[in-house]
Amino acid sequence: MSRIGVFGGMGPLATVDFLDKLVKLTPASRDQDHLPVIVASLPHVHDRSSAILGHGRDPLPQLLAGIDTLNRADVGVIVIPCNSSHHWFDQMSRSSRAPVLHIARSCVAAISSPAGSRVAIFATRGTLASGFYQRELVGRGMDFMTPESDGAQIQVDACIREVKAGRTELGAEHLTQACQHLVRCGVTTLIMGCTEIPMASRYADVSGLVLIDSTLELARASVAFAMARGWNRTGWDS
Amino acid sequence: MSRIGVFGGMGPLATVDFLDKLVKLTPASRDQDHLPVIVASLPHVHDRSSAILGHGRDPLPQLLAGIDTLNRADVGVIVIPCNSSHHWFDQMSRSSRAPVLHIARSCVAAISSPAGSRVAIFATRGTLASGFYQRELVGRGMDFMTPESDGAQIQVDACIREVKAGRTELGAEHLTQACQHLVRCGVTTLIMGCTEIPMASRYADVSGLVLIDSTLELARASVAFAMARGWNRTGWDS
């Protein structure tokens, strides 16, 4: 049970980015110091954002099948580096023997000194419609804005789509435009609430913003969970 | 059965590099065009190179358990982005329902126009002692050299060790020195026969050498195997 289960493939490159961060966050000087991980990268899950918005097929049966695959591989915790899929978090958690960590909770917990800061959320339209980021922020008494009501969401959509198509630098151009809009609106902190966005942010002009990377925060939560239980030391049979 | 099984963690960062190459080699413009992958990243496998050299614990029971984990997750093929572990290739293949692709065969098949070229192999001392790369090259009538008998192997050892410890750029300095030695010896083609070496090669001076990247060639073989069977189209339930 001393293995991290990663339900990935949504998208595949974001899963690679998550694993890269997980490995680099683990204190290790040789292979045997690292954490055992089982990854189910299952990219054929129906589009999550479309389903939340009421068009497109229901991905829930596939999401539950992915959770089952990881449980059958004896994982001790499950993480899902796809924000939109957290619309179905309660159903996935209930069907899982292993606890599931929530990407938005990890992400919002990473925002320091909210006083005086203005937070924005960049995510898929499905994630924003689902509202779980907004609920986390309200629960912690934080003010926020989303770009839904203005043209910036069009840039966020394009950023995500280009990264999924392997055109990360083109995605970064859209992200730069969306970020410049935020700065003009007085936003100081940006939650990158879609795991494609952090890949584009490496090539984007994000000056003036404190970035909260949902992929990185989920990786930090995963490493902390596993290290606290000594999964780096227990060997793989235990 | 339409999933690629990746037995990784040897080392963990090399597994991330393999997955990155696999995703980028897959022709896709959206998540659903990609290939389903199950990864067992199990870094606690005993050191392969030490075991081949006769000191250190036998990793074979752990290797067979990893193969079993992937077969139980219904994979249709298994690849192992760790060269040294291929010392036990026959035992792993025999115990696996899914076929296992051989990293050295993929790698040697990628060497073009061997006439007039001088090939060298950089790998762990265990891989070189095992001799499977040498047998592949002899089988294809190719001449080769290994740095075992001279100081270059000390640099290769240091390169691999530094990458495993997360100090990739320091590893690259050792690789640069080892490569400069090869060029002075008249070598024209270098097989990077350890999956840590390609990560260092990005930061090394490898001018004068055609590089054959065992991680990349195994990823190419994996994508070709899966695409030929339509695993990008079959959905995940089939």
Short mmCIF file of C-alpha atoms in Angstrom, two decimals:
data_model
loop_
_atom_site.label_atom_id
_atom_site.label_comp_id
_atom_site.label_asym_id
_atom_site.label_seq_id
_atom_site.Cartn_x
_atom_site.Cartn_y
_atom_site.Cartn_z
CA MET A 1 0.00 0.00 0.00
CA SER A 2 3.05 2.26 0.21
CA ARG A 3 2.69 3.60 -3.32
CA ILE A 4 1.36 6.88 -4.70
CA GLY A 5 -1.34 6.32 -7.33
CA VAL A 6 -1.47 8.91 -10.09
CA PHE A 7 -4.55 9.01 -12.31
CA GLY A 8 -3.17 10.81 -15.34
CA GLY A 9 -3.50 11.25 -19.07
CA MET A 10 -5.74 14.31 -18.69
CA GLY A 11 -3.62 15.51 -20.41
CA PRO A 12 -0.64 13.22 -20.96
CA LEU A 13 1.99 15.98 -20.98
CA ALA A 14 0.60 17.48 -17.75
CA THR A 15 1.03 14.04 -16.19
CA VAL A 16 4.70 14.04 -17.23
CA ASP A 17 5.06 17.53 -15.72
CA PHE A 18 3.48 16.28 -12.49
CA LEU A 19 5.83 13.26 -12.28
CA ASP A 20 8.84 15.47 -13.00
CA LYS A 21 7.86 17.75 -10.11
CA LEU A 22 7.17 14.76 -7.83
CA VAL A 23 10.63 13.27 -8.48
CA LYS A 24 12.43 16.61 -8.09
CA LEU A 25 10.59 17.40 -4.83
CA THR A 26 11.64 14.07 -3.28
CA PRO A 27 14.82 14.33 -1.20
CA ALA A 28 16.98 11.59 -2.75
CA SER A 29 20.53 10.93 -3.80
CA ARG A 30 19.97 7.50 -5.40
CA ASP A 31 17.12 5.54 -6.95
CA GLN A 32 16.30 3.70 -3.73
CA ASP A 33 15.55 6.95 -1.83
CA HIS A 34 12.60 7.71 -4.13
CA LEU A 35 8.88 7.07 -3.75
CA PRO A 36 7.08 4.17 -5.46
CA VAL A 37 4.44 5.43 -7.88
CA ILE A 38 1.81 3.70 -10.01
CA VAL A 39 0.56 5.86 -12.88
CA ALA A 40 -2.58 5.11 -14.87
CA SER A 41 -2.30 7.51 -17.83
CA LEU A 42 -5.68 7.02 -19.51
CA PRO A 43 -6.14 9.78 -22.10
CA HIS A 44 -9.39 8.44 -23.56
CA VAL A 45 -11.53 9.78 -20.71
CA HIS A 46 -14.24 11.94 -22.30
CA ASP A 47 -13.64 15.69 -22.18
CA ARG A 48 -14.34 16.80 -18.61
CA SER A 49 -14.98 20.46 -19.25
CA SER A 50 -17.54 19.78 -22.01
CA ALA A 51 -19.41 17.31 -19.82
CA ILE A 52 -19.65 19.79 -16.93
CA LEU A 53 -21.03 22.39 -19.35
CA GLY A 54 -23.75 19.93 -20.42
CA HIS A 55 -22.49 18.93 -23.84
CA GLY A 56 -20.33 15.88 -24.35
CA ARG A 57 -20.40 12.38 -22.90
CA ASP A 58 -20.32 11.66 -19.18
CA PRO A 59 -16.77 10.73 -18.11
CA LEU A 60 -17.77 9.43 -14.66
CA PRO A 61 -17.78 5.68 -15.53
CA GLN A 62 -14.27 6.06 -16.99
CA LEU A 63 -13.11 8.08 -13.99
CA LEU A 64 -14.36 5.38 -11.61
CA ALA A 65 -12.67 2.69 -13.73
CA GLY A 66 -9.37 4.59 -13.47
CA ILE A 67 -9.73 4.85 -9.70
CA ASP A 68 -10.43 1.11 -9.61
CA THR A 69 -7.32 0.34 -11.70
CA LEU A 70 -5.17 2.19 -9.17
CA ASN A 71 -6.82 0.59 -6.15
CA ARG A 72 -6.25 -2.84 -7.67
CA ALA A 73 -2.56 -1.92 -7.96
CA ASP A 74 -2.51 -1.45 -4.16
CA VAL A 75 -1.86 2.27 -3.99
CA GLY A 76 -2.09 4.01 -0.61
CA VAL A 77 -3.23 7.40 -1.91
CA ILE A 78 -4.56 8.71 -5.22
CA VAL A 79 -3.86 12.06 -6.87
CA ILE A 80 -5.31 13.33 -10.15
CA PRO A 81 -3.30 16.03 -11.97
CA CYS A 82 -6.40 17.24 -13.85
CA ASN A 83 -8.42 20.01 -12.25
CA SER A 84 -11.66 19.63 -14.24
CA SER A 85 -12.03 15.97 -13.19
CA HIS A 86 -12.38 17.20 -9.58
CA HIS A 87 -15.97 18.08 -10.44
CA TRP A 88 -16.53 14.36 -9.72
CA PHE A 89 -14.25 14.32 -6.64
CA ASP A 90 -16.89 13.11 -4.18
CA GLN A 91 -17.96 10.19 -6.39
CA MET A 92 -14.33 9.18 -7.01
CA SER A 93 -13.45 9.44 -3.31
CA ARG A 94 -16.45 7.37 -2.24
CA SER A 95 -15.56 4.59 -4.69
CA SER A 96 -11.87 4.48 -3.67
CA ARG A 97 -10.30 2.46 -0.88
CA ALA A 98 -7.25 4.76 -0.99
CA PRO A 99 -7.81 8.38 0.05
CA VAL A 100 -7.88 10.89 -2.81
CA LEU A 101 -6.12 14.26 -2.35
CA HIS A 102 -7.98 17.31 -3.73
CA ILE A 103 -5.94 19.46 -6.11
CA ALA A 104 -7.84 22.69 -5.33
CA ARG A 105 -7.42 22.27 -1.58
CA SER A 106 -3.65 21.80 -2.02
CA CYS A 107 -3.57 24.80 -4.30
CA VAL A 108 -5.61 27.25 -2.20
CA ALA A 109 -3.69 26.24 0.93
CA ALA A 110 -0.52 27.44 -0.81
CA ILE A 111 -1.73 31.05 -1.09
CA SER A 112 0.13 33.02 1.54
CA SER A 113 -0.78 36.40 3.01
CA PRO A 114 -4.10 36.85 1.24
CA ALA A 115 -4.63 40.22 2.93
CA GLY A 116 -4.32 42.92 0.30
CA SER A 117 -3.86 40.42 -2.50
CA ARG A 118 -6.36 39.99 -5.33
CA VAL A 119 -6.64 36.40 -6.55
CA ALA A 120 -7.68 35.24 -10.01
CA ILE A 121 -8.39 31.70 -11.23
CA PHE A 122 -7.41 30.54 -14.71
CA ALA A 123 -9.02 27.19 -15.50
CA THR A 124 -11.24 25.44 -18.03
CA ARG A 125 -14.78 26.77 -18.37
CA GLY A 126 -15.92 23.45 -16.86
CA THR A 127 -13.81 23.91 -13.72
CA LEU A 128 -15.11 27.46 -13.30
CA ALA A 129 -18.72 26.34 -13.81
CA SER A 130 -18.24 23.52 -11.31
CA GLY A 131 -17.22 26.11 -8.72
CA PHE A 132 -14.96 24.04 -6.47
CA TYR A 133 -12.11 26.59 -6.59
CA GLN A 134 -14.51 29.38 -5.74
CA ARG A 135 -15.88 27.37 -2.78
CA GLU A 136 -12.37 26.72 -1.44
CA LEU A 137 -11.52 30.43 -1.67
CA VAL A 138 -14.79 31.53 -0.06
CA GLY A 139 -14.20 28.96 2.68
CA ARG A 140 -10.90 30.65 3.46
CA GLY A 141 -12.38 34.14 3.24
CA MET A 142 -10.52 35.14 0.12
CA ASP A 143 -11.74 37.49 -2.60
CA PHE A 144 -11.23 36.38 -6.16
CA MET A 145 -12.11 37.03 -9.77
CA THR A 146 -12.50 34.71 -12.74
CA PRO A 147 -12.07 35.80 -16.36
CA GLU A 148 -15.37 34.22 -17.43
CA SER A 149 -17.16 37.47 -18.03
CA ASP A 150 -14.53 39.02 -20.26
CA GLY A 151 -12.31 38.19 -23.18
CA ALA A 152 -9.47 36.77 -21.08
CA GLN A 153 -11.18 33.36 -20.87
CA ILE A 154 -10.88 33.07 -24.65
CA GLN A 155 -7.12 33.41 -24.21
CA VAL A 156 -7.11 30.85 -21.38
CA ASP A 157 -9.10 28.38 -23.53
CA ALA A 158 -6.62 28.85 -26.37
CA CYS A 159 -3.64 28.40 -24.03
CA ILE A 160 -4.98 25.06 -22.74
CA ARG A 161 -5.90 23.83 -26.23
CA GLU A 162 -2.47 24.65 -27.69
CA VAL A 163 -0.60 22.92 -24.85
CA LYS A 164 -2.75 19.81 -25.28
CA ALA A 165 -1.87 19.88 -28.99
CA GLY A 166 1.87 20.03 -28.16
CA ARG A 167 2.26 23.71 -29.12
CA THR A 168 3.35 24.96 -25.71
CA GLU A 169 5.02 28.18 -26.88
CA LEU A 170 1.93 29.20 -28.83
CA GLY A 171 -0.07 28.52 -25.67
CA ALA A 172 2.30 30.82 -23.82
CA GLU A 173 1.47 33.73 -26.14
CA HIS A 174 -2.20 33.42 -25.21
CA LEU A 175 -1.31 33.13 -21.52
CA THR A 176 0.81 36.30 -21.70
CA GLN A 177 -2.15 38.25 -23.07
CA ALA A 178 -4.48 36.88 -20.40
CA CYS A 179 -1.99 37.71 -17.64
CA GLN A 180 -1.46 41.26 -18.87
CA HIS A 181 -5.21 41.74 -18.61
CA LEU A 182 -5.13 40.53 -14.99
CA VAL A 183 -2.36 42.94 -14.04
CA ARG A 184 -4.34 45.82 -15.53
CA CYS A 185 -7.29 44.72 -13.33
CA GLY A 186 -5.13 44.88 -10.19
CA VAL A 187 -4.81 41.11 -9.69
CA THR A 188 -1.69 40.08 -7.74
CA THR A 189 -2.04 36.27 -7.41
CA LEU A 190 -2.95 33.82 -10.17
CA ILE A 191 -4.11 30.27 -9.50
CA MET A 192 -3.14 28.18 -12.50
CA GLY A 193 -6.12 25.88 -11.99
CA CYS A 194 -5.59 23.71 -15.06
CA THR A 195 -2.50 21.50 -15.32
CA GLU A 196 -1.78 22.59 -18.90
CA ILE A 197 -1.27 26.23 -17.87
CA PRO A 198 1.94 25.79 -15.81
CA MET A 199 3.68 24.30 -18.85
CA ALA A 200 2.83 27.41 -20.88
CA SER A 201 3.80 29.72 -18.01
CA ARG A 202 7.48 28.82 -18.43
CA TYR A 203 7.49 30.65 -21.76
CA ALA A 204 4.99 33.41 -20.91
CA ASP A 205 5.42 36.94 -19.55
CA VAL A 206 3.78 36.64 -16.14
CA SER A 207 5.53 39.60 -14.50
CA GLY A 208 3.58 41.28 -11.72
CA LEU A 209 1.81 38.07 -10.66
CA VAL A 210 2.48 35.55 -7.90
CA LEU A 211 1.75 32.20 -9.58
CA ILE A 212 0.14 29.28 -7.74
CA ASP A 213 0.80 26.12 -9.78
CA SER A 214 -1.84 23.43 -9.21
CA THR A 215 0.46 20.70 -10.58
CA LEU A 216 3.28 21.70 -8.24
CA GLU A 217 1.02 21.99 -5.19
CA LEU A 218 -0.50 18.56 -5.83
CA ALA A 219 3.01 17.12 -6.21
CA ARG A 220 4.04 18.78 -2.92
CA ALA A 221 0.98 17.32 -1.18
CA SER A 222 1.74 13.87 -2.62
CA VAL A 223 5.37 13.90 -1.50
CA ALA A 224 4.40 15.17 1.98
CA PHE A 225 1.75 12.45 2.34
CA ALA A 226 4.17 9.69 1.28
CA MET A 227 7.22 10.93 3.20
CA ALA A 228 5.18 11.28 6.40
CA ARG A 229 4.41 7.56 6.07
CA GLY A 230 8.00 6.58 5.22
CA TRP A 231 7.18 5.27 1.75
CA ASN A 232 10.68 6.24 0.65
CA ARG A 233 12.11 3.70 3.09
CA THR A 234 9.66 0.81 3.22
CA GLY A 235 10.78 -1.04 0.12
CA TRP A 236 8.29 -2.10 -2.43
CA ASP A 237 6.90 -5.30 -1.01
CA SER A 238 5.49 -3.71 2.12
CA MET B 1 -4.93 -5.02 -23.22
CA SER B 2 -4.46 -1.90 -25.32
CA ARG B 3 -2.11 -0.21 -22.86
CA ILE B 4 1.66 0.24 -22.81
CA GLY B 5 3.19 -1.00 -19.56
CA VAL B 6 6.26 0.91 -18.38
CA PHE B 7 8.38 -0.64 -15.64
CA GLY B 8 10.19 2.43 -14.35
CA GLY B 9 11.82 3.98 -11.33
CA MET B 10 15.28 2.81 -12.39
CA GLY B 11 15.88 5.71 -12.12
CA PRO B 12 12.77 7.83 -11.51
CA LEU B 13 13.91 10.84 -13.54
CA ALA B 14 14.83 8.62 -16.50
CA THR B 15 11.28 7.28 -16.37
CA VAL B 16 9.93 10.84 -16.60
CA ASP B 17 12.26 11.46 -19.57
CA PHE B 18 10.94 8.28 -21.22
CA LEU B 19 7.30 9.29 -20.72
CA ASP B 20 8.01 12.79 -22.02
CA LYS B 21 9.50 11.30 -25.20
CA LEU B 22 6.61 8.82 -25.54
CA VAL B 23 4.00 11.60 -25.35
CA LYS B 24 5.89 13.88 -27.73
CA LEU B 25 6.40 11.07 -30.28
CA THR B 26 2.66 10.30 -30.36
CA PRO B 27 0.81 12.11 -33.17
CA ALA B 28 -1.99 13.85 -31.28
CA SER B 29 -3.84 17.13 -31.15
CA ARG B 30 -6.00 16.41 -28.08
CA ASP B 31 -5.89 14.15 -25.02
CA GLN B 32 -8.04 11.46 -26.62
CA ASP B 33 -5.54 10.89 -29.48
CA HIS B 34 -2.88 9.68 -27.03
CA LEU B 35 -1.86 6.19 -25.94
CA PRO B 36 -2.96 4.63 -22.65
CA VAL B 37 0.01 3.87 -20.41
CA ILE B 38 0.38 2.14 -17.06
CA VAL B 39 3.61 3.01 -15.25
CA ALA B 40 4.99 1.08 -12.31
CA SER B 41 7.76 3.35 -11.01
CA LEU B 42 9.36 1.15 -8.37
CA PRO B 43 12.66 2.73 -7.33
CA HIS B 44 13.44 0.29 -4.52
CA VAL B 45 14.68 -2.42 -6.88
CA HIS B 46 18.19 -3.35 -5.73
CA ASP B 47 21.04 -1.84 -7.71
CA ARG B 48 21.21 -3.73 -11.00
CA SER B 49 24.79 -2.93 -11.94
CA SER B 50 26.18 -3.99 -8.55
CA ALA B 51 24.30 -7.30 -8.69
CA ILE B 52 25.63 -8.10 -12.18
CA LEU B 53 29.15 -7.42 -10.92
CA GLY B 54 28.63 -9.91 -8.09
CA HIS B 55 28.24 -7.56 -5.14
CA GLY B 56 24.85 -6.39 -3.97
CA ARG B 57 21.51 -8.13 -3.55
CA ASP B 58 19.76 -9.98 -6.36
CA PRO B 59 17.06 -7.75 -7.90
CA LEU B 60 15.39 -10.55 -9.89
CA PRO B 61 12.50 -11.24 -7.45
CA GLN B 62 11.68 -7.51 -7.46
CA LEU B 63 11.95 -7.33 -11.24
CA LEU B 64 9.54 -10.25 -11.62
CA ALA B 65 7.12 -8.63 -9.13
CA GLY B 66 7.17 -5.42 -11.19
CA ILE B 67 6.43 -7.39 -14.37
CA ASP B 68 3.57 -9.09 -12.52
CA THR B 69 2.15 -5.72 -11.35
CA LEU B 70 1.98 -4.54 -14.97
CA ASN B 71 0.46 -7.78 -16.27
CA ARG B 72 -2.22 -7.59 -13.59
CA ALA B 73 -3.02 -4.08 -14.88
CA ASP B 74 -3.79 -5.66 -18.30
CA VAL B 75 -0.99 -4.12 -20.33
CA GLY B 76 -0.42 -5.36 -23.89
CA VAL B 77 3.33 -4.74 -24.00
CA ILE B 78 6.03 -3.97 -21.44
CA VAL B 79 9.04 -1.68 -21.80
CA ILE B 80 11.72 -1.02 -19.21
CA PRO B 81 13.63 2.27 -19.52
CA CYS B 82 16.60 0.89 -17.57
CA ASN B 83 19.37 -0.75 -19.57
CA SER B 84 21.09 -2.68 -16.76
CA SER B 85 17.87 -4.52 -15.87
CA HIS B 86 17.99 -6.12 -19.33
CA HIS B 87 20.62 -8.49 -17.93
CA TRP B 88 17.51 -10.37 -16.66
CA PHE B 89 15.53 -9.85 -19.91
CA ASP B 90 14.95 -13.56 -20.62
CA GLN B 91 13.64 -14.28 -17.12
CA MET B 92 11.33 -11.23 -17.22
CA SER B 93 10.05 -12.12 -20.71
CA ARG B 94 9.34 -15.72 -19.75
CA SER B 95 7.34 -14.64 -16.68
CA SER B 96 5.27 -12.05 -18.60
CA ARG B 97 2.04 -12.60 -20.48
CA ALA B 98 2.62 -9.32 -22.36
CA PRO B 99 5.62 -9.22 -24.72
CA VAL B 100 8.63 -7.25 -23.46
CA LEU B 101 10.53 -5.02 -25.91
CA HIS B 102 14.35 -5.07 -25.59
CA ILE B 103 15.96 -1.66 -25.20
CA ALA B 104 19.30 -2.67 -26.76
CA ARG B 105 17.62 -4.16 -29.83
CA SER B 106 15.67 -0.92 -30.38
CA CYS B 107 18.84 1.06 -29.88
CA VAL B 108 21.18 -0.92 -32.13
CA ALA B 109 18.52 -1.04 -34.87
CA ALA B 110 18.63 2.79 -34.92
CA ILE B 111 22.29 2.94 -35.98
CA SER B 112 22.33 3.87 -39.64
CA SER B 113 25.16 3.43 -42.13
CA PRO B 114 27.53 1.59 -39.84
CA ALA B 115 30.09 1.32 -42.65
CA GLY B 116 33.02 3.54 -41.77
CA SER B 117 31.56 4.49 -38.42
CA ARG B 118 33.16 3.57 -35.12
CA VAL B 119 30.65 2.86 -32.39
CA ALA B 120 31.18 3.22 -28.64
CA ILE B 121 28.89 2.17 -25.78
CA PHE B 122 28.53 4.25 -22.62
CA ALA B 123 26.66 2.30 -19.96
CA THR B 124 26.94 1.08 -16.38
CA ARG B 125 29.74 -1.37 -15.62
CA GLY B 126 27.01 -3.95 -15.05
CA THR B 127 25.51 -3.49 -18.51
CA LEU B 128 28.95 -3.76 -20.09
CA ALA B 129 29.79 -6.88 -18.06
CA SER B 130 26.47 -8.45 -19.01
CA GLY B 131 27.42 -8.03 -22.67
CA PHE B 132 23.98 -7.74 -24.27
CA TYR B 133 24.86 -4.58 -26.20
CA GLN B 134 28.05 -6.18 -27.49
CA ARG B 135 26.11 -9.27 -28.62
CA GLU B 136 23.57 -7.10 -30.50
CA LEU B 137 26.37 -5.22 -32.25
CA VAL B 138 28.29 -8.39 -33.14
CA GLY B 139 25.04 -9.89 -34.43
CA ARG B 140 24.76 -6.98 -36.86
CA GLY B 141 28.43 -7.12 -37.83
CA MET B 142 29.36 -3.83 -36.20
CA ASP B 143 32.68 -2.94 -34.63
CA PHE B 144 32.57 -1.20 -31.29
CA MET B 145 34.59 -0.09 -28.30
CA THR B 146 33.71 0.27 -24.65
CA PRO B 147 35.50 2.61 -22.26
CA GLU B 148 35.96 -0.12 -19.64
CA SER B 149 39.68 -0.43 -20.07
CA ASP B 150 40.47 3.25 -19.71
CA GLY B 151 39.66 6.24 -17.56
CA ALA B 152 36.58 7.25 -19.54
CA GLN B 153 34.43 4.72 -17.64
CA ILE B 154 35.18 6.61 -14.42
CA GLN B 155 33.64 9.67 -16.07
CA VAL B 156 30.63 7.65 -17.28
CA ASP B 157 30.10 6.25 -13.77
CA ALA B 158 30.23 9.78 -12.33
CA CYS B 159 27.81 11.07 -14.98
CA ILE B 160 25.21 8.39 -14.13
CA ARG B 161 25.64 8.88 -10.38
CA GLU B 162 25.23 12.66 -10.56
CA VAL B 163 22.07 12.44 -12.71
CA LYS B 164 20.56 9.92 -10.28
CA ALA B 165 21.32 12.37 -7.46
CA GLY B 166 19.52 15.17 -9.35
CA ARG B 167 22.73 17.00 -10.34
CA THR B 168 22.28 16.72 -14.10
CA GLU B 169 24.57 19.60 -15.09
CA LEU B 170 27.41 18.18 -12.99
CA GLY B 171 26.78 14.86 -14.74
CA ALA B 172 27.09 16.67 -18.05
CA GLU B 173 30.60 17.87 -17.19
CA HIS B 174 31.72 14.27 -16.72
CA LEU B 175 29.99 13.24 -19.94
CA THR B 176 31.74 16.01 -21.87
CA GLN B 177 35.12 14.71 -20.74
CA ALA B 178 34.22 11.14 -21.64
CA CYS B 179 32.97 12.22 -25.09
CA GLN B 180 36.09 14.26 -25.84
CA HIS B 181 38.11 11.11 -25.15
CA LEU B 182 35.96 9.17 -27.64
CA VAL B 183 36.47 11.75 -30.38
CA ARG B 184 40.23 11.59 -29.85
CA CYS B 185 39.95 7.79 -30.32
CA GLY B 186 38.19 8.22 -33.68
CA VAL B 187 34.73 7.18 -32.47
CA THR B 188 31.87 8.62 -34.55
CA THR B 189 28.72 7.07 -32.98
CA LEU B 190 27.91 6.85 -29.28
CA ILE B 191 25.25 4.55 -27.87
CA MET B 192 23.95 6.16 -24.67
CA GLY B 193 23.19 2.74 -23.17
CA CYS B 194 22.05 3.96 -19.77
CA THR B 195 18.89 6.04 -19.46
CA GLU B 196 20.54 8.60 -17.18
CA ILE B 197 23.07 9.60 -19.86
CA PRO B 198 20.62 11.24 -22.35
CA MET B 199 19.50 13.67 -19.64
CA ALA B 200 23.11 14.79 -19.11
CA SER B 201 23.77 14.94 -22.86
CA ARG B 202 21.47 17.99 -23.18
CA TYR B 203 24.01 20.03 -21.24
CA ALA B 204 27.20 18.33 -22.47
CA ASP B 205 29.56 19.08 -25.35
CA VAL B 206 29.04 16.06 -27.59
CA SER B 207 30.24 17.65 -30.83
CA GLY B 208 31.68 15.21 -33.36
CA LEU B 209 29.47 12.31 -32.24
CA VAL B 210 26.23 10.89 -33.58
CA LEU B 211 24.25 10.07 -30.43
CA ILE B 212 21.97 7.04 -30.15
CA ASP B 213 19.63 7.61 -27.19
CA SER B 214 18.38 4.35 -25.66
CA THR B 215 15.46 6.13 -23.95
CA LEU B 216 14.32 7.72 -27.21
CA GLU B 217 14.68 4.50 -29.22
CA LEU B 218 12.67 2.53 -26.66
CA ALA B 219 9.98 5.24 -26.73
CA ARG B 220 9.94 5.08 -30.55
CA ALA B 221 9.56 1.29 -30.45
CA SER B 222 6.75 1.60 -27.87
CA VAL B 223 4.79 4.15 -29.91
CA ALA B 224 5.27 2.11 -33.12
CA PHE B 225 4.06 -1.07 -31.38
CA ALA B 226 0.97 0.66 -29.95
CA MET B 227 0.07 2.72 -33.04
CA ALA B 228 0.32 -0.37 -35.27
CA ARG B 229 -2.36 -1.92 -33.06
CA GLY B 230 -4.57 1.20 -32.99
CA TRP B 231 -4.25 1.72 -29.22
CA ASN B 232 -4.70 5.46 -29.79
CA ARG B 233 -8.22 4.81 -31.10
CA THR B 234 -9.53 1.86 -29.13
CA GLY B 235 -10.68 3.69 -26.03
CA TRP B 236 -9.68 2.43 -22.69
CA ASP B 237 -12.22 -0.27 -22.02
CA SER B 238 -11.24 -2.44 -24.95
#
